[in-house]
């Protein structure tokens, strides 16, 4: 059932999107402000279920690309993604009918609202991952055979480039190179899909889930319940560590924010350390030298007291945080899925073990 999303709805939605963003997907505050401004100027956005999208629809993903560390210093102009959509329509020779999110994340769940409000298009309640990943080819449509191109990447200076490639990894390489030249931040329009492809390949209901998680956090705090536990229960996840950040290494490299955070345990976790390795998103969590979680499962960092999501560009020395792990969409756990987003793709010398298997065997998770 379609519904209108108003400016005031975006507080909860952006908060919940940053939870699913697993540390990446862009800064939720910046994304929320941009979406609120667009809705203020153009009116509320119509959010539709995937079942309402006609088979012959032209659905296009909208997202930002680059290092989250840069996006908080070089703010988007606001119309880059709409510019990319216009150029893509010119190439296609037909109008885009629906907008959809490429991933869940603070900016990448809200930039599509900017496009939808600006262009007067409905936004589909779905995303391409059910979380955030750092590279463009790491979306469910790509896993299931949809081409990322034609793709248009655009920047705040007015530059735009149309790409047609021989494969989605080439699209990532060329779009990333263009993004670096554009200042490590760009917007793009990609993965042109029909309504049927949308239903067959995307993760459905993501934006409603984001809003639900955001509301849940606020409600738990108001009721003096543990908001971190509330988020874990909602996602069928598990808190794996609570501690204080005692070291951060972070650098902007090849168009990504890469680094690691070291946490010293508090409470029940006193005496232990947890290391989080990230490439825009958290990829691996290691407790006292043993891996306790890895991609594609969701590694989520929340403020220990408020459960506000802590992104990889925001995490600082002294932050008191809780780390949750939640299961990913089961399609990521297939052989093809793990080849695309498993730990070995990112250069780690071990195979993926699902959260549920770790819990049943006691492999690292308390």
Coordinates of C-alpha atoms in Angstrom, one line a residue:
X1 CA 0.0 0.0 0.0
X2 CA 1.5 3.3 -1.0
X3 CA 1.9 6.1 1.5
X4 CA 3.3 9.6 1.7
X5 CA 6.6 10.2 3.5
X6 CA 6.8 13.7 5.0
X7 CA 9.7 15.7 6.3
X8 CA 9.1 14.6 9.9
X9 CA 9.2 10.9 9.0
X10 CA 12.9 11.1 8.0
X11 CA 14.3 11.3 11.6
X12 CA 13.4 7.7 12.3
X13 CA 14.1 6.5 8.8
X14 CA 17.6 7.9 8.7
X15 CA 18.4 6.5 12.1
X16 CA 17.3 3.0 11.2
X17 CA 19.0 3.2 7.8
X18 CA 22.3 4.0 9.5
X19 CA 21.8 0.9 11.7
X20 CA 21.5 -1.3 8.6
X21 CA 24.3 0.6 7.0
X22 CA 26.8 -1.3 9.2
X23 CA 29.0 1.7 9.7
X24 CA 28.8 2.9 6.0
X25 CA 26.3 4.2 3.5
X26 CA 27.0 7.8 4.4
X27 CA 26.3 10.2 7.2
X28 CA 22.7 9.9 8.3
X29 CA 22.5 13.6 9.5
X30 CA 23.6 15.0 6.2
X31 CA 21.4 12.6 4.3
X32 CA 18.4 13.5 6.4
X33 CA 18.9 17.2 6.0
X34 CA 19.2 16.9 2.2
X35 CA 16.0 14.8 2.0
X36 CA 14.1 17.1 4.3
X37 CA 15.0 20.1 2.3
X38 CA 13.9 18.4 -0.9
X39 CA 10.6 17.5 0.6
X40 CA 10.2 21.0 1.9
X41 CA 10.7 22.4 -1.5
X42 CA 8.8 19.8 -3.6
X43 CA 6.3 18.1 -1.3
X44 CA 6.1 14.6 0.3
X45 CA 7.4 11.5 -1.5
X46 CA 5.1 8.7 -2.4
X47 CA 6.5 5.4 -1.1
X48 CA 5.1 2.3 -3.0
X49 CA 5.4 -1.4 -2.4
X50 CA 7.2 -3.4 -5.0
X51 CA 3.9 -5.3 -5.7
X52 CA 2.4 -2.0 -6.9
X53 CA 5.1 -1.4 -9.6
X54 CA 4.0 -2.3 -13.1
X55 CA 5.9 -5.0 -15.0
X56 CA 6.9 -2.5 -17.7
X57 CA 8.1 0.2 -15.2
X58 CA 11.6 1.7 -15.6
X59 CA 13.1 1.5 -12.1
X60 CA 16.5 3.1 -11.4
X61 CA 18.8 3.0 -8.4
X62 CA 20.0 6.2 -6.9
X63 CA 23.0 6.4 -4.6
X64 CA 26.2 8.2 -3.6
X65 CA 29.7 6.8 -4.2
X66 CA 32.9 7.6 -2.5
X67 CA 34.5 7.8 0.9
X68 CA 32.2 8.7 3.8
X69 CA 35.1 10.7 5.4
X70 CA 35.1 13.0 2.4
X71 CA 31.3 13.4 2.2
X72 CA 31.2 15.1 5.6
X73 CA 33.7 17.7 4.5
X74 CA 32.7 18.1 0.8
X75 CA 28.9 18.3 1.1
X76 CA 26.9 17.2 -2.0
X77 CA 25.2 20.1 -3.9
X78 CA 22.0 18.3 -3.8
X79 CA 21.0 17.9 -7.4
X80 CA 23.8 15.5 -8.6
X81 CA 21.6 12.4 -8.5
X82 CA 18.7 14.1 -10.3
X83 CA 21.2 15.3 -12.9
X84 CA 22.4 11.7 -13.4
X85 CA 18.8 10.5 -13.8
X86 CA 18.1 13.1 -16.5
X87 CA 21.2 12.1 -18.5
X88 CA 20.3 8.4 -18.1
X89 CA 16.7 9.2 -19.4
X90 CA 18.2 10.9 -22.5
X91 CA 20.3 7.8 -23.2
X92 CA 17.4 5.4 -22.6
X93 CA 15.0 7.5 -24.7
X94 CA 12.2 6.9 -22.3
X95 CA 11.3 8.3 -18.9
X96 CA 12.3 6.7 -15.6
X97 CA 9.1 5.8 -13.7
X98 CA 10.4 4.8 -10.2
X99 CA 13.3 5.4 -8.0
X100 CA 14.8 2.8 -5.6
X101 CA 17.7 2.7 -3.1
X102 CA 20.9 1.0 -4.0
X103 CA 21.6 0.2 -0.4
X104 CA 20.6 0.9 3.2
X105 CA 22.6 3.6 4.8
X106 CA 22.5 7.1 6.3
X107 CA 22.9 8.9 3.0
X108 CA 22.1 6.2 0.5
X109 CA 18.6 5.6 2.0
X110 CA 17.8 9.3 1.9
X111 CA 19.4 10.5 -1.4
X112 CA 16.7 8.6 -3.3
X113 CA 14.1 10.8 -1.5
X114 CA 15.9 13.8 -2.9
X115 CA 15.6 12.4 -6.4
X116 CA 12.0 11.3 -6.0
X117 CA 10.9 14.6 -4.5
X118 CA 12.8 16.7 -7.1
X119 CA 11.6 14.7 -10.1
X120 CA 8.2 13.9 -8.8
X121 CA 8.6 10.1 -9.0
X122 CA 7.4 7.4 -6.6
X123 CA 10.1 5.7 -4.5
X124 CA 10.0 1.9 -4.1
X125 CA 10.1 0.4 -0.6
X126 CA 13.2 -1.7 -1.2
X127 CA 17.0 -1.7 -1.6
X128 CA 19.7 -3.6 -3.4
X129 CA 21.5 -5.2 -0.4
X130 CA 19.5 -5.3 2.9
X131 CA 22.5 -3.5 4.3
X132 CA 25.5 -1.5 2.8
X133 CA 28.5 -2.8 1.0
X134 CA 31.4 -0.7 -0.3
X135 CA 31.5 -1.5 -4.0
X136 CA 29.0 -0.9 -6.8
X137 CA 28.7 -4.5 -8.1
X138 CA 27.8 -5.8 -4.6
X139 CA 24.0 -5.5 -5.0
X140 CA 21.5 -8.3 -5.3
X141 CA 20.4 -7.4 -8.9
X142 CA 24.1 -7.7 -9.9
X143 CA 24.3 -11.1 -8.1
X144 CA 21.2 -12.2 -10.0
X145 CA 22.3 -11.1 -13.5
X146 CA 21.2 -7.5 -13.9
X147 CA 23.7 -5.2 -15.5
X148 CA 24.8 -2.0 -13.6
X149 CA 25.0 -0.2 -16.9
X150 CA 24.0 2.0 -18.5
X151 CA 25.2 4.1 -15.5
X152 CA 25.6 7.8 -15.1
X153 CA 27.9 9.2 -12.5
X154 CA 27.7 13.0 -11.7
X155 CA 29.4 15.4 -9.3
X156 CA 28.6 18.7 -7.6
X157 CA 30.5 20.7 -10.2
X158 CA 28.2 19.7 -13.0
X159 CA 30.3 16.9 -14.6
X160 CA 28.6 13.7 -15.6
X161 CA 29.8 10.6 -17.3
X162 CA 27.8 7.8 -19.0
X163 CA 29.3 4.3 -18.7
X164 CA 28.6 1.1 -20.6
X165 CA 30.8 -1.7 -19.6
X166 CA 31.4 -5.4 -20.2
X167 CA 30.7 -6.4 -16.5
X168 CA 29.7 -5.0 -13.2
X169 CA 33.2 -5.1 -11.7
X170 CA 34.4 -3.0 -14.6
X171 CA 31.6 -0.6 -13.8
X172 CA 32.9 -0.4 -10.2
X173 CA 36.5 0.2 -11.4
X174 CA 35.6 2.9 -13.9
X175 CA 33.0 4.7 -11.8
X176 CA 35.4 4.6 -8.8
X177 CA 38.2 6.1 -10.8
X178 CA 35.8 8.9 -12.0
X179 CA 34.6 9.4 -8.4
X180 CA 38.2 9.8 -7.2
X181 CA 38.8 12.5 -9.9
X182 CA 35.6 14.1 -8.9
X183 CA 36.9 14.6 -5.4
X184 CA 36.1 11.2 -3.8
X185 CA 32.3 11.8 -3.8
X186 CA 29.7 11.5 -6.6
X187 CA 26.1 10.5 -7.2
X188 CA 25.0 7.9 -9.7
X189 CA 22.0 6.4 -11.4
X190 CA 22.3 2.7 -12.4
X191 CA 20.8 -0.8 -12.5
X192 CA 17.8 0.0 -14.9
X193 CA 15.2 -2.6 -14.1
X194 CA 11.6 -3.6 -15.0
X195 CA 9.0 -4.0 -12.3
X196 CA 9.4 -7.8 -12.5
X197 CA 13.2 -7.6 -12.2
X198 CA 12.7 -5.3 -9.2
X199 CA 10.5 -7.9 -7.4
X200 CA 12.8 -10.8 -8.4
X201 CA 16.1 -9.3 -7.3
X202 CA 15.8 -6.6 -4.7
X203 CA 15.4 -6.8 -0.9
X204 CA 11.8 -5.7 -0.3
X205 CA 10.5 -3.5 2.5
X206 CA 13.8 -2.0 3.5
X207 CA 12.7 1.6 4.0
X208 CA 9.8 0.5 6.2
X209 CA 12.2 -1.6 8.2
X210 CA 14.5 1.4 8.6
X211 CA 11.7 3.5 9.9
X212 CA 10.6 0.8 12.2
X213 CA 14.1 0.4 13.7
X214 CA 14.4 4.2 14.2
X215 CA 11.1 4.3 16.0
X216 CA 12.0 1.3 18.1
X217 CA 15.2 3.0 19.4
X218 CA 13.3 6.1 20.4
X219 CA 10.5 4.2 22.0
X220 CA 12.9 1.9 24.0
X221 CA 14.7 5.0 25.3
X222 CA 11.4 6.6 26.3
X223 CA 10.3 3.4 28.1
X224 CA 13.7 3.1 29.9
X225 CA 14.3 -0.2 28.2
X226 CA 17.7 -1.2 26.7
X227 CA 17.6 0.2 23.1
X228 CA 20.6 -1.9 22.0
X229 CA 18.9 -5.1 23.0
X230 CA 15.7 -3.9 21.3
X231 CA 17.6 -3.4 18.0
X232 CA 19.3 -6.8 18.3
X233 CA 15.9 -8.6 18.9
X234 CA 14.3 -6.8 16.0
X235 CA 17.0 -8.0 13.6
X236 CA 17.3 -11.5 15.1
X237 CA 20.8 -10.4 16.0
X238 CA 23.1 -10.8 19.0
X239 CA 25.2 -8.3 21.0
X240 CA 28.8 -9.5 20.9
X241 CA 30.8 -6.8 22.7
X242 CA 30.5 -3.7 24.8
X243 CA 33.5 -1.4 25.3
X244 CA 35.3 1.9 24.8
X245 CA 37.2 2.9 21.7
X246 CA 40.9 3.0 22.6
X247 CA 42.5 3.3 19.2
X248 CA 41.4 4.4 15.6
X249 CA 43.3 4.1 12.4
X250 CA 41.5 5.6 9.4
X251 CA 42.6 6.7 6.0
X252 CA 41.1 7.7 2.7
X253 CA 42.5 5.3 0.1
X254 CA 41.4 4.4 -3.5
X255 CA 38.1 6.1 -3.0
X256 CA 37.2 4.4 0.3
X257 CA 37.5 5.0 4.0
X258 CA 39.7 2.2 5.3
X259 CA 40.9 1.4 8.8
X260 CA 40.3 -0.3 12.0
X261 CA 38.9 0.5 15.5
X262 CA 40.2 -1.1 18.7
X263 CA 37.7 -1.5 21.6
X264 CA 38.6 -2.3 25.2
X265 CA 35.9 -4.3 26.9
X266 CA 33.7 -3.0 29.7
X267 CA 31.3 -4.7 32.0
X268 CA 31.0 -8.4 31.1
X269 CA 33.6 -7.9 28.4
X270 CA 36.2 -6.4 30.7
X271 CA 39.7 -7.8 30.0
X272 CA 39.0 -8.5 26.3
X273 CA 39.6 -6.4 23.2
X274 CA 37.6 -6.3 20.0
X275 CA 39.1 -5.1 16.6
X276 CA 36.8 -3.8 13.9
X277 CA 38.2 -3.7 10.4
X278 CA 36.3 -1.5 7.9
X279 CA 36.2 -0.4 4.3
X280 CA 33.5 2.2 4.5
X281 CA 31.4 -0.6 6.2
X282 CA 32.5 -2.9 9.0
X283 CA 33.9 -6.1 7.4
X284 CA 35.3 -8.2 10.2
X285 CA 35.2 -8.2 14.1
X286 CA 37.9 -10.0 15.9
X287 CA 37.8 -10.7 19.7
X288 CA 41.1 -11.4 21.4
X289 CA 42.5 -12.7 18.1
X290 CA 39.5 -14.9 17.1
X291 CA 37.1 -13.8 14.4
X292 CA 33.6 -13.4 15.8
X293 CA 31.8 -12.0 12.8
X294 CA 32.4 -11.2 9.1
X295 CA 30.7 -10.0 6.0
X296 CA 28.2 -10.6 4.7
X297 CA 26.5 -10.7 8.2
X298 CA 25.8 -7.2 9.5
X299 CA 28.3 -5.8 12.1
X300 CA 26.6 -2.9 13.7
X301 CA 28.1 -0.4 16.1
X302 CA 25.7 1.6 18.4
X303 CA 26.2 4.1 21.2
X304 CA 26.0 1.9 24.4
X305 CA 23.6 4.3 26.1
X306 CA 21.4 5.7 23.3
X307 CA 21.7 3.0 20.5
X308 CA 22.4 5.8 18.1
X309 CA 24.3 4.3 15.1
X310 CA 28.0 5.1 15.0
X311 CA 29.4 5.3 11.4
X312 CA 33.0 4.5 10.5
X313 CA 33.7 8.2 9.7
X314 CA 32.3 9.3 13.1
X315 CA 33.8 6.8 15.5
X316 CA 36.3 8.4 17.8
X317 CA 38.6 7.6 20.7
X318 CA 36.7 7.3 23.9
X319 CA 33.3 6.4 22.4
X320 CA 31.4 3.9 24.5
X321 CA 29.8 1.5 22.0
X322 CA 28.1 -1.8 21.7
X323 CA 28.6 -4.2 18.8
X324 CA 25.8 -6.3 17.4
X325 CA 25.9 -8.9 14.7
X326 CA 22.8 -9.7 12.7
X327 CA 22.2 -12.2 9.9
X328 CA 22.3 -11.0 6.3
X329 CA 19.8 -11.8 3.5
X330 CA 20.2 -15.5 2.8
X331 CA 21.0 -14.9 -0.9
X332 CA 24.3 -13.5 0.2
X333 CA 25.2 -16.8 1.8
X334 CA 25.2 -18.7 -1.5
X335 CA 28.4 -19.7 -3.2
X336 CA 27.9 -16.9 -5.7
X337 CA 27.0 -14.4 -3.0
X338 CA 30.1 -15.2 -0.9
X339 CA 32.3 -14.9 -4.0
X340 CA 31.0 -11.4 -4.4
X341 CA 30.9 -10.2 -0.8
X342 CA 32.5 -12.8 1.5
X343 CA 35.6 -12.3 3.6
X344 CA 38.0 -13.7 1.0
X345 CA 36.8 -11.1 -1.6
X346 CA 38.2 -8.5 0.8
X347 CA 41.5 -10.3 1.2
X348 CA 40.9 -12.1 4.5
X349 CA 42.4 -15.6 4.7
X350 CA 39.3 -17.4 6.1
X351 CA 35.9 -18.6 5.0
X352 CA 32.6 -17.1 6.1
X353 CA 30.8 -18.7 9.1
X354 CA 27.2 -17.7 9.6
X355 CA 26.1 -16.0 12.8
X356 CA 23.8 -18.9 13.7
X357 CA 26.6 -21.4 13.2
X358 CA 28.9 -19.4 15.4
X359 CA 26.2 -19.3 18.1
X360 CA 25.6 -23.1 17.9
X361 CA 29.3 -24.0 18.1
X362 CA 30.5 -21.2 20.4
X363 CA 33.0 -20.1 17.7
X364 CA 34.1 -16.8 19.2
X365 CA 30.7 -15.4 20.0
X366 CA 30.0 -15.2 23.7

